[in-house]
Amino acid sequence: DIQMTQSPSTLSASVGDRVTITCRASQSISSWLAWYQQKPGKAPKLLIYKASSLESGVPSRFSGSGSGTEFTLTISSLQPDDFASYYCQQYKRYSATFGQGTKVEIK
Amino acid sequence: QVQLQESGPGLVEPSQTLSLTCTVSGGSISSGSYYWSWLRQPAGKGLEWIGRIDTSGSTNYNPSLKSRVSILVDTSKNQFSLKLGSVTAADTAVYYCARLTVLKGFDYWGQGTLVTVSS
């Protein structure tokens, strides 16, 4: 199984801050990585796919980078609507594994 | 716009079988190269992929659940379903159905349904 390790688990930040979340895979997944945003009581929402491609309708302040085993999600200027939990997910081959999540809180 | 909706009992007794159905609207479940998936999320915890099926009926399951899981598709009803056997309290979670694409990952999700395992 491919394990995904996400850090940090919690992040306190202010509106306007640049925020970076890291995700590490236990083996190479090429660029088969997606990032999701989840708000309380709601289903996850796809933000980034193929490591760095922005899903349609997602604000450009969100960006993704990386390949192989190391990946990052960056929010260039945190907005009030961005306080939520974020998950990375690998979809290589015939399985899917999520990171444990990062909760972005108001500082 | 594709929409997915989970349905099924919200309460299941321990040792019984959890059964859920996902109805797809806004498009045919048979069109395109998609995999139809089930995931779950215990309260306050992260997301766990349960398994997926394509419209030919080919399945892949999470190895940790494989012995208890079955996913089926009914293209005539535009639905796919989940059965999870021998449930315990540890299976209490919000269960989601979602569409999985080879390129993007999970691009469409249902709203989720809470299933509680309790007597």
Short mmCIF file of C-alpha atoms in Angstrom, two decimals, chain A residues 1 32 34 36 38 41-44 46 48-50 55 87 89 91 93-96 98 100, chain B residues 39 41 45-49 52 60 62-63 96 100-107 109-111:
data_model
loop_
_atom_site.label_atom_id
_atom_site.label_comp_id
_atom_site.label_asym_id
_atom_site.label_seq_id
_atom_site.Cartn_x
_atom_site.Cartn_y
_atom_site.Cartn_z
CA ASP A 1 0.00 0.00 0.00
CA TRP A 32 -0.89 11.26 -9.52
CA ALA A 34 -4.89 15.54 -5.86
CA TYR A 36 -9.14 18.59 -1.63
CA GLN A 38 -13.34 20.11 3.13
CA GLY A 41 -20.51 18.88 7.33
CA LYS A 42 -19.67 19.03 3.62
CA ALA A 43 -18.15 16.67 1.09
CA PRO A 44 -14.56 17.31 -0.01
CA LEU A 46 -11.37 18.95 -5.61
CA ILE A 48 -5.79 20.47 -7.62
CA TYR A 49 -5.24 17.36 -9.73
CA LYS A 50 -2.21 15.82 -11.40
CA GLU A 55 -9.61 22.42 -11.13
CA TYR A 87 -6.35 16.53 2.22
CA GLN A 89 -4.72 11.93 -2.11
CA TYR A 91 -4.53 7.84 -7.23
CA ARG A 93 -2.75 2.39 -10.14
CA TYR A 94 -5.86 0.80 -8.70
CA SER A 95 -6.03 2.33 -5.25
CA ALA A 96 -6.52 5.64 -3.53
CA PHE A 98 -5.46 10.06 1.61
CA GLN A 100 -4.44 12.49 7.41
CA LEU B 39 -15.40 6.40 0.72
CA GLN B 41 -15.06 9.39 7.16
CA LYS B 45 -11.17 11.81 11.37
CA GLY B 46 -9.76 11.57 7.85
CA LEU B 47 -11.02 10.08 4.62
CA GLU B 48 -10.79 6.38 3.78
CA TRP B 49 -11.29 4.94 0.30
CA ARG B 52 -14.43 1.35 -6.80
CA ASN B 60 -10.85 -2.78 -6.70
CA ASN B 62 -9.12 -1.24 -0.03
CA PRO B 63 -7.08 -4.24 1.20
CA TYR B 96 -19.68 9.16 0.51
CA LEU B 100 -13.16 8.83 -9.79
CA THR B 101 -11.40 9.81 -12.99
CA VAL B 102 -8.01 8.57 -14.13
CA LEU B 103 -6.84 12.15 -14.71
CA LYS B 104 -8.31 14.10 -11.79
CA GLY B 105 -9.08 11.85 -8.86
CA PHE B 106 -12.49 12.29 -7.20
CA ASP B 107 -14.19 15.12 -9.09
CA TRP B 109 -19.10 13.69 -4.63
CA GLY B 110 -22.41 12.92 -2.99
CA GLN B 111 -23.37 14.92 0.09
#
